[in-house]
Amino acid sequence: MSVLDWIAVDWGTSSLRAWGLDKSGTVLWEEKSDRGMGGLAPSEFEPNFLDLVGAHIGGAELVEVIACGMVGARQGWVEASYRAVPCLPLDPQMTEAPVSDPRLRFRIIGGLSQANPADVIRGEETQIAGFQALNPKFDGVICLPGTHTKWVHVSAGEVVSFQTCMTGDLFAAISSHTVLRHSVQTDDWDDAAFAEAVDDAVSRPEKLAARLFSLRAEGLLSEQPAGRAKARLSGLLIGAELAATRPYWLGQAVAIVGAGGVSRLYASALESLGATPTLAAGEAMVLKGLAAARALDTKDKS
């Protein structure tokens, strides 16, 4: 029977995931929780983590835990400092969280920072390292779509520069807290409308604010289906993002690392503009990156 060697953790704002691994890197178990960083006080992190994985560690003498994500934010368990780019995505010197349970050693991977223009990454550095572990010769741009989409230029194994776009946040806010909430609340989708909106926004990004209200007006005047309006809203926002980040993806090798649905939207938009992105699953890259951090830590001790 395989014996637990360490625990990999991805602790974000709204969720917590943990994987138990043996010395060979085989995943022995996986646990998930909705107890994300956003709902916890510093004193609540350790008990919530033990509630999730305690049954798996039993009477172990010491279990190494390596974590990434917002658990290391200023409002998290303990702040894991940023490192300025250009630099490697991972640093073997991780931040240790205060624990009372003698079975735990819990360390957190730090984020990356950029002075000009000011920007930060926390959590995505681990996905970048995971992608690099599988693609060690990749030079180009890694797009990490999500609430805050990251465009990251990597070369010779280092993160050179990056840019964050709040496109996911904007979509959530506009579709739930503006007049457009009456027009886009549906699970339906229209691929053609999405593609048209991407092209429109890339060509005329300065028209974005006006184009957004037209979604409401067309619903009132011509009964535009909600699925078409929703797809157009997404296409307008992603298209405006692609117009702003053109220096990152134009003429570059591009990899998209993220969840399947949103990654496919970005891939479709980029392909319509002549790019040929490679896709990689975000969760798998997190685990690969955490394993890379563990390997760095082991190497650093040897």
mmCIF file of C-alpha atoms in Angstrom:
data_model
loop_
_atom_site.group_PDB
_atom_site.id
_atom_site.type_symbol
_atom_site.label_atom_id
_atom_site.label_comp_id
_atom_site.label_asym_id
_atom_site.label_seq_id
_atom_site.Cartn_x
_atom_site.Cartn_y
_atom_site.Cartn_z
ATOM 1 C CA MET A 1 0.000 0.000 0.000
ATOM 2 C CA SER A 2 1.305 3.464 -0.913
ATOM 3 C CA VAL A 3 2.168 5.767 1.959
ATOM 4 C CA LEU A 4 1.298 9.465 2.053
ATOM 5 C CA ASP A 5 4.434 11.547 1.452
ATOM 6 C CA TRP A 6 3.050 15.100 1.114
ATOM 7 C CA ILE A 7 -0.090 17.123 0.422
ATOM 8 C CA ALA A 8 -0.543 19.546 -2.478
ATOM 9 C CA VAL A 9 -3.027 22.379 -1.913
ATOM 10 C CA ASP A 10 -4.682 24.968 -4.159
ATOM 11 C CA TRP A 11 -6.475 27.408 -1.842
ATOM 12 C CA GLY A 12 -8.267 30.171 -3.678
ATOM 13 C CA THR A 13 -10.710 32.899 -2.747
ATOM 14 C CA SER A 14 -13.796 30.685 -2.994
ATOM 15 C CA SER A 15 -12.541 27.088 -2.867
ATOM 16 C CA LEU A 16 -9.966 24.723 -1.394
ATOM 17 C CA ARG A 17 -8.538 21.632 -3.107
ATOM 18 C CA ALA A 18 -6.071 19.159 -1.628
ATOM 19 C CA TRP A 19 -4.317 16.117 -3.080
ATOM 20 C CA GLY A 20 -2.408 13.474 -1.114
ATOM 21 C CA LEU A 21 0.617 12.092 -2.966
ATOM 22 C CA ASP A 22 3.147 9.322 -2.356
ATOM 23 C CA LYS A 23 6.892 9.517 -3.014
ATOM 24 C CA SER A 24 6.431 8.525 -6.661
ATOM 25 C CA GLY A 25 4.013 11.407 -7.279
ATOM 26 C CA THR A 26 0.923 9.196 -7.503
ATOM 27 C CA VAL A 27 -2.260 10.893 -6.276
ATOM 28 C CA LEU A 28 -3.662 8.791 -3.426
ATOM 29 C CA TRP A 29 -6.723 10.925 -2.712
ATOM 30 C CA GLU A 30 -8.341 14.267 -3.508
ATOM 31 C CA GLU A 31 -10.591 16.463 -1.372
ATOM 32 C CA LYS A 32 -12.512 19.647 -2.195
ATOM 33 C CA SER A 33 -14.237 22.287 -0.096
ATOM 34 C CA ASP A 34 -16.003 25.607 -0.617
ATOM 35 C CA ARG A 35 -14.160 27.132 2.351
ATOM 36 C CA GLY A 36 -12.085 29.553 0.343
ATOM 37 C CA MET A 37 -9.799 32.265 1.686
ATOM 38 C CA GLY A 38 -12.458 34.929 1.223
ATOM 39 C CA GLY A 39 -14.637 33.582 4.027
ATOM 40 C CA LEU A 40 -11.975 32.780 6.643
ATOM 41 C CA ALA A 41 -10.162 34.647 9.402
ATOM 42 C CA PRO A 42 -6.465 33.754 9.869
ATOM 43 C CA SER A 43 -7.276 31.597 12.905
ATOM 44 C CA GLU A 44 -9.770 29.540 10.871
ATOM 45 C CA PHE A 45 -7.404 28.240 8.180
ATOM 46 C CA GLU A 46 -5.795 25.422 10.141
ATOM 47 C CA PRO A 47 -9.037 23.938 11.565
ATOM 48 C CA ASN A 48 -10.722 24.089 8.163
ATOM 49 C CA PHE A 49 -7.757 22.392 6.527
ATOM 50 C CA LEU A 50 -7.767 19.655 9.171
ATOM 51 C CA ASP A 51 -11.525 19.177 8.756
ATOM 52 C CA LEU A 52 -10.850 18.457 5.086
ATOM 53 C CA VAL A 53 -7.776 16.192 5.284
ATOM 54 C CA GLY A 54 -7.547 15.079 8.928
ATOM 55 C CA ALA A 55 -8.908 11.598 8.245
ATOM 56 C CA HIS A 56 -6.101 11.016 5.726
ATOM 57 C CA ILE A 57 -3.198 11.998 7.965
ATOM 58 C CA GLY A 58 -4.310 10.133 11.082
ATOM 59 C CA GLY A 59 -1.400 9.611 13.468
ATOM 60 C CA ALA A 60 1.346 10.701 11.093
ATOM 61 C CA GLU A 61 4.407 12.223 12.737
ATOM 62 C CA LEU A 62 4.859 15.030 10.203
ATOM 63 C CA VAL A 63 3.165 15.777 6.906
ATOM 64 C CA GLU A 64 4.637 18.302 4.464
ATOM 65 C CA VAL A 65 2.046 20.555 2.826
ATOM 66 C CA ILE A 66 2.796 22.859 -0.117
ATOM 67 C CA ALA A 67 0.085 25.341 -1.094
ATOM 68 C CA CYS A 68 -0.518 27.984 -3.731
ATOM 69 C CA GLY A 69 -3.167 30.605 -4.288
ATOM 70 C CA MET A 70 -4.886 33.289 -2.236
ATOM 71 C CA VAL A 71 -4.114 31.480 1.016
ATOM 72 C CA GLY A 72 -0.871 33.454 0.783
ATOM 73 C CA ALA A 73 -2.553 36.835 0.204
ATOM 74 C CA ARG A 74 -2.396 39.685 2.707
ATOM 75 C CA GLN A 75 -5.892 38.710 3.884
ATOM 76 C CA GLY A 76 -5.044 34.991 3.915
ATOM 77 C CA TRP A 77 -3.456 32.645 6.433
ATOM 78 C CA VAL A 78 -0.081 34.339 6.184
ATOM 79 C CA GLU A 79 1.251 36.636 3.482
ATOM 80 C CA ALA A 80 3.694 34.969 1.085
ATOM 81 C CA SER A 81 5.803 37.709 -0.441
ATOM 82 C CA TYR A 82 6.025 38.609 -4.122
ATOM 83 C CA ARG A 83 9.183 38.324 -6.231
ATOM 84 C CA ALA A 84 9.857 40.871 -8.963
ATOM 85 C CA VAL A 85 10.026 39.726 -12.579
ATOM 86 C CA PRO A 86 12.011 38.740 -14.530
ATOM 87 C CA CYS A 87 12.461 35.579 -12.490
ATOM 88 C CA LEU A 88 11.665 31.881 -12.431
ATOM 89 C CA PRO A 89 8.000 31.217 -11.593
ATOM 90 C CA LEU A 90 8.872 29.257 -8.436
ATOM 91 C CA ASP A 91 11.207 29.919 -5.531
ATOM 92 C CA PRO A 92 12.309 27.060 -3.228
ATOM 93 C CA GLN A 93 12.117 29.518 -0.312
ATOM 94 C CA MET A 94 8.438 29.296 0.631
ATOM 95 C CA THR A 95 6.557 31.029 3.461
ATOM 96 C CA GLU A 96 5.700 28.889 6.466
ATOM 97 C CA ALA A 97 2.222 29.231 7.964
ATOM 98 C CA PRO A 98 1.825 29.127 11.760
ATOM 99 C CA VAL A 99 0.299 25.811 12.877
ATOM 100 C CA SER A 100 -0.547 24.335 16.252
ATOM 101 C CA ASP A 101 -0.927 20.717 15.106
ATOM 102 C CA PRO A 102 2.516 19.038 15.357
ATOM 103 C CA ARG A 103 1.685 16.777 12.409
ATOM 104 C CA LEU A 104 1.679 19.677 9.936
ATOM 105 C CA ARG A 105 4.309 21.713 8.186
ATOM 106 C CA PHE A 106 2.360 24.051 5.901
ATOM 107 C CA ARG A 107 4.234 26.230 3.395
ATOM 108 C CA ILE A 108 2.930 28.637 0.780
ATOM 109 C CA ILE A 109 4.347 29.539 -2.641
ATOM 110 C CA GLY A 110 4.864 33.274 -3.135
ATOM 111 C CA GLY A 111 3.518 35.320 -6.018
ATOM 112 C CA LEU A 112 5.147 37.487 -8.674
ATOM 113 C CA SER A 113 5.157 41.263 -9.044
ATOM 114 C CA GLN A 114 5.853 43.816 -11.747
ATOM 115 C CA ALA A 115 6.666 47.461 -11.037
ATOM 116 C CA ASN A 116 5.819 49.103 -14.368
ATOM 117 C CA PRO A 117 3.025 48.790 -15.180
ATOM 118 C CA ALA A 118 2.112 47.749 -11.639
ATOM 119 C CA ASP A 119 0.764 44.202 -11.574
ATOM 120 C CA VAL A 120 0.779 41.061 -9.429
ATOM 121 C CA ILE A 121 0.260 37.326 -9.830
ATOM 122 C CA ARG A 122 -0.748 34.951 -7.048
ATOM 123 C CA GLY A 123 -1.537 31.333 -7.834
ATOM 124 C CA GLU A 124 -0.978 31.494 -11.570
ATOM 125 C CA GLU A 125 2.803 31.235 -11.069
ATOM 126 C CA THR A 126 2.191 27.613 -10.064
ATOM 127 C CA GLN A 127 0.181 26.883 -13.210
ATOM 128 C CA ILE A 128 2.964 28.475 -15.275
ATOM 129 C CA ALA A 129 5.533 26.227 -13.585
ATOM 130 C CA GLY A 130 3.321 23.203 -14.245
ATOM 131 C CA PHE A 131 3.060 24.061 -17.938
ATOM 132 C CA GLN A 132 6.817 24.588 -18.133
ATOM 133 C CA ALA A 133 7.434 21.221 -16.480
ATOM 134 C CA LEU A 134 5.634 19.585 -19.407
ATOM 135 C CA ASN A 135 6.930 22.048 -22.030
ATOM 136 C CA PRO A 136 10.458 23.000 -20.886
ATOM 137 C CA LYS A 137 11.428 24.617 -24.225
ATOM 138 C CA PHE A 138 8.330 26.807 -24.537
ATOM 139 C CA ASP A 139 9.079 30.460 -25.309
ATOM 140 C CA GLY A 140 6.095 32.688 -25.871
ATOM 141 C CA VAL A 141 2.969 33.784 -24.040
ATOM 142 C CA ILE A 142 0.810 31.892 -21.576
ATOM 143 C CA CYS A 143 -2.765 33.124 -21.258
ATOM 144 C CA LEU A 144 -4.503 32.161 -18.001
ATOM 145 C CA PRO A 145 -8.185 33.094 -18.428
ATOM 146 C CA GLY A 146 -10.465 33.590 -15.462
ATOM 147 C CA THR A 147 -11.866 36.274 -13.201
ATOM 148 C CA HIS A 148 -8.599 38.152 -13.696
ATOM 149 C CA THR A 149 -7.039 36.910 -16.918
ATOM 150 C CA LYS A 150 -3.237 36.925 -17.037
ATOM 151 C CA TRP A 151 -1.096 37.311 -20.157
ATOM 152 C CA VAL A 152 2.402 36.132 -19.285
ATOM 153 C CA HIS A 153 5.518 36.390 -21.451
ATOM 154 C CA VAL A 154 7.927 33.565 -20.656
ATOM 155 C CA SER A 155 11.404 33.065 -22.107
ATOM 156 C CA ALA A 156 14.333 30.819 -21.147
ATOM 157 C CA GLY A 157 12.250 29.441 -18.283
ATOM 158 C CA GLU A 158 11.623 32.870 -16.733
ATOM 159 C CA VAL A 159 8.557 35.051 -16.440
ATOM 160 C CA VAL A 160 9.636 38.207 -18.270
ATOM 161 C CA SER A 161 6.506 40.366 -17.982
ATOM 162 C CA PHE A 162 2.756 40.039 -17.602
ATOM 163 C CA GLN A 163 -0.527 41.905 -17.861
ATOM 164 C CA THR A 164 -3.796 41.353 -16.002
ATOM 165 C CA CYS A 165 -7.264 42.036 -17.453
ATOM 166 C CA MET A 166 -10.360 42.019 -15.227
ATOM 167 C CA THR A 167 -12.546 40.623 -18.021
ATOM 168 C CA GLY A 168 -14.166 37.878 -15.953
ATOM 169 C CA ASP A 169 -14.964 40.327 -13.178
ATOM 170 C CA LEU A 170 -16.446 42.755 -15.689
ATOM 171 C CA PHE A 171 -18.627 40.050 -17.258
ATOM 172 C CA ALA A 172 -19.935 38.988 -13.832
ATOM 173 C CA ALA A 173 -20.609 42.564 -12.719
ATOM 174 C CA ILE A 174 -22.266 43.678 -15.957
ATOM 175 C CA SER A 175 -24.393 40.561 -16.353
ATOM 176 C CA SER A 176 -25.591 40.619 -12.721
ATOM 177 C CA HIS A 177 -25.584 44.247 -11.579
ATOM 178 C CA THR A 178 -26.475 46.438 -14.565
ATOM 179 C CA VAL A 179 -29.477 46.839 -16.828
ATOM 180 C CA LEU A 180 -28.052 44.044 -18.991
ATOM 181 C CA ARG A 181 -29.039 41.527 -16.316
ATOM 182 C CA HIS A 182 -32.489 41.563 -17.927
ATOM 183 C CA SER A 183 -30.998 40.563 -21.294
ATOM 184 C CA VAL A 184 -28.381 37.864 -20.621
ATOM 185 C CA GLN A 185 -29.734 35.573 -17.909
ATOM 186 C CA THR A 186 -29.745 32.236 -19.736
ATOM 187 C CA ASP A 187 -27.733 29.079 -20.289
ATOM 188 C CA ASP A 188 -28.184 29.416 -24.062
ATOM 189 C CA TRP A 189 -25.271 30.425 -26.285
ATOM 190 C CA ASP A 190 -24.677 31.601 -29.853
ATOM 191 C CA ASP A 191 -21.227 30.869 -31.289
ATOM 192 C CA ALA A 192 -21.759 33.067 -34.340
ATOM 193 C CA ALA A 193 -22.786 36.033 -32.186
ATOM 194 C CA PHE A 194 -19.694 35.560 -30.018
ATOM 195 C CA ALA A 195 -17.398 35.549 -33.066
ATOM 196 C CA GLU A 196 -19.074 38.645 -34.535
ATOM 197 C CA ALA A 197 -18.693 40.515 -31.248
ATOM 198 C CA VAL A 198 -15.014 39.567 -30.907
ATOM 199 C CA ASP A 199 -14.315 40.920 -34.393
ATOM 200 C CA ASP A 200 -16.287 44.092 -33.669
ATOM 201 C CA ALA A 201 -14.474 44.798 -30.401
ATOM 202 C CA VAL A 202 -11.005 44.070 -31.762
ATOM 203 C CA SER A 203 -11.672 46.395 -34.710
ATOM 204 C CA ARG A 204 -13.280 49.205 -32.694
ATOM 205 C CA PRO A 205 -12.466 48.803 -28.975
ATOM 206 C CA GLU A 206 -13.278 52.471 -28.347
ATOM 207 C CA LYS A 207 -16.944 51.655 -29.117
ATOM 208 C CA LEU A 208 -17.240 49.133 -26.249
ATOM 209 C CA ALA A 209 -19.431 51.190 -23.888
ATOM 210 C CA ALA A 210 -21.882 52.037 -26.676
ATOM 211 C CA ARG A 211 -21.967 48.464 -27.965
ATOM 212 C CA LEU A 212 -22.865 47.208 -24.487
ATOM 213 C CA PHE A 213 -26.042 49.260 -24.229
ATOM 214 C CA SER A 214 -27.071 48.183 -27.701
ATOM 215 C CA LEU A 215 -27.472 44.660 -26.278
ATOM 216 C CA ARG A 216 -30.292 45.947 -24.069
ATOM 217 C CA ALA A 217 -31.856 48.050 -26.791
ATOM 218 C CA GLU A 218 -31.901 45.196 -29.287
ATOM 219 C CA GLY A 219 -33.600 42.985 -26.718
ATOM 220 C CA LEU A 220 -36.340 45.565 -26.298
ATOM 221 C CA LEU A 221 -36.817 46.508 -29.939
ATOM 222 C CA SER A 222 -36.168 43.290 -31.842
ATOM 223 C CA GLU A 223 -36.487 40.633 -29.137
ATOM 224 C CA GLN A 224 -32.881 39.534 -29.443
ATOM 225 C CA PRO A 225 -32.594 36.073 -27.783
ATOM 226 C CA ALA A 226 -30.852 36.068 -24.417
ATOM 227 C CA GLY A 227 -28.347 33.474 -25.625
ATOM 228 C CA ARG A 228 -27.266 35.769 -28.445
ATOM 229 C CA ALA A 229 -27.004 38.761 -26.101
ATOM 230 C CA LYS A 230 -24.955 36.766 -23.580
ATOM 231 C CA ALA A 231 -22.567 35.527 -26.268
ATOM 232 C CA ARG A 232 -22.194 39.042 -27.658
ATOM 233 C CA LEU A 233 -21.452 40.454 -24.191
ATOM 234 C CA SER A 234 -18.723 37.863 -23.710
ATOM 235 C CA GLY A 235 -17.352 38.455 -27.199
ATOM 236 C CA LEU A 236 -17.251 42.227 -26.765
ATOM 237 C CA LEU A 237 -15.346 41.989 -23.486
ATOM 238 C CA ILE A 238 -12.892 39.325 -24.664
ATOM 239 C CA GLY A 239 -12.425 41.168 -27.949
ATOM 240 C CA ALA A 240 -11.613 44.408 -26.116
ATOM 241 C CA GLU A 241 -9.116 42.471 -24.008
ATOM 242 C CA LEU A 242 -7.457 41.007 -27.095
ATOM 243 C CA ALA A 243 -7.190 44.474 -28.620
ATOM 244 C CA ALA A 244 -5.461 45.702 -25.456
ATOM 245 C CA THR A 245 -3.102 42.721 -25.215
ATOM 246 C CA ARG A 246 -2.215 42.510 -28.908
ATOM 247 C CA PRO A 247 1.544 42.941 -28.216
ATOM 248 C CA TYR A 248 1.401 39.773 -26.110
ATOM 249 C CA TRP A 249 -0.245 37.380 -28.552
ATOM 250 C CA LEU A 250 0.365 38.771 -32.047
ATOM 251 C CA GLY A 251 3.035 36.696 -33.779
ATOM 252 C CA GLN A 252 3.791 34.752 -30.586
ATOM 253 C CA ALA A 253 3.516 31.122 -29.592
ATOM 254 C CA VAL A 254 0.459 31.140 -27.293
ATOM 255 C CA ALA A 255 -0.640 28.596 -24.697
ATOM 256 C CA ILE A 256 -3.962 28.849 -22.854
ATOM 257 C CA VAL A 257 -4.028 27.360 -19.362
ATOM 258 C CA GLY A 258 -7.392 27.296 -17.604
ATOM 259 C CA ALA A 259 -10.805 25.699 -17.235
ATOM 260 C CA GLY A 260 -12.263 24.103 -20.341
ATOM 261 C CA GLY A 261 -15.185 26.405 -21.105
ATOM 262 C CA VAL A 262 -13.495 29.777 -20.829
ATOM 263 C CA SER A 263 -10.284 28.450 -22.391
ATOM 264 C CA ARG A 264 -12.204 27.356 -25.469
ATOM 265 C CA LEU A 265 -13.736 30.830 -25.798
ATOM 266 C CA TYR A 266 -10.293 32.458 -25.725
ATOM 267 C CA ALA A 267 -8.962 29.856 -28.154
ATOM 268 C CA SER A 268 -11.850 30.488 -30.567
ATOM 269 C CA ALA A 269 -11.320 34.248 -30.370
ATOM 270 C CA LEU A 270 -7.568 33.973 -30.938
ATOM 271 C CA GLU A 271 -7.993 31.527 -33.821
ATOM 272 C CA SER A 272 -10.341 33.989 -35.526
ATOM 273 C CA LEU A 273 -7.453 36.486 -35.389
ATOM 274 C CA GLY A 274 -4.920 34.098 -36.906
ATOM 275 C CA ALA A 275 -3.286 32.704 -33.756
ATOM 276 C CA THR A 276 -2.960 28.946 -33.110
ATOM 277 C CA PRO A 277 -3.033 28.516 -29.325
ATOM 278 C CA THR A 278 -2.248 25.333 -27.413
ATOM 279 C CA LEU A 279 -4.655 24.415 -24.593
ATOM 280 C CA ALA A 280 -3.774 22.895 -21.218
ATOM 281 C CA ALA A 281 -6.116 22.084 -18.328
ATOM 282 C CA GLY A 282 -5.703 24.527 -15.466
ATOM 283 C CA GLU A 283 -6.244 22.063 -12.603
ATOM 284 C CA ALA A 284 -3.723 19.614 -14.037
ATOM 285 C CA MET A 285 -1.153 22.412 -14.385
ATOM 286 C CA VAL A 286 -1.709 23.461 -10.754
ATOM 287 C CA LEU A 287 -0.897 19.964 -9.563
ATOM 288 C CA LYS A 288 2.135 19.748 -11.874
ATOM 289 C CA GLY A 289 3.331 23.097 -10.571
ATOM 290 C CA LEU A 290 2.910 22.090 -6.937
ATOM 291 C CA ALA A 291 4.884 18.926 -7.702
ATOM 292 C CA ALA A 292 7.596 21.105 -9.283
ATOM 293 C CA ALA A 293 7.722 23.192 -6.105
ATOM 294 C CA ARG A 294 8.063 20.016 -4.059
ATOM 295 C CA ALA A 295 10.898 18.826 -6.308
ATOM 296 C CA LEU A 296 12.679 22.192 -5.918
ATOM 297 C CA ASP A 297 12.280 21.975 -2.153
ATOM 298 C CA THR A 298 13.696 18.445 -2.062
ATOM 299 C CA LYS A 299 16.602 19.452 -4.297
ATOM 300 C CA ASP A 300 17.308 22.494 -2.117
ATOM 301 C CA LYS A 301 17.642 20.251 0.946
ATOM 302 C CA SER A 302 19.964 17.733 -0.713
#
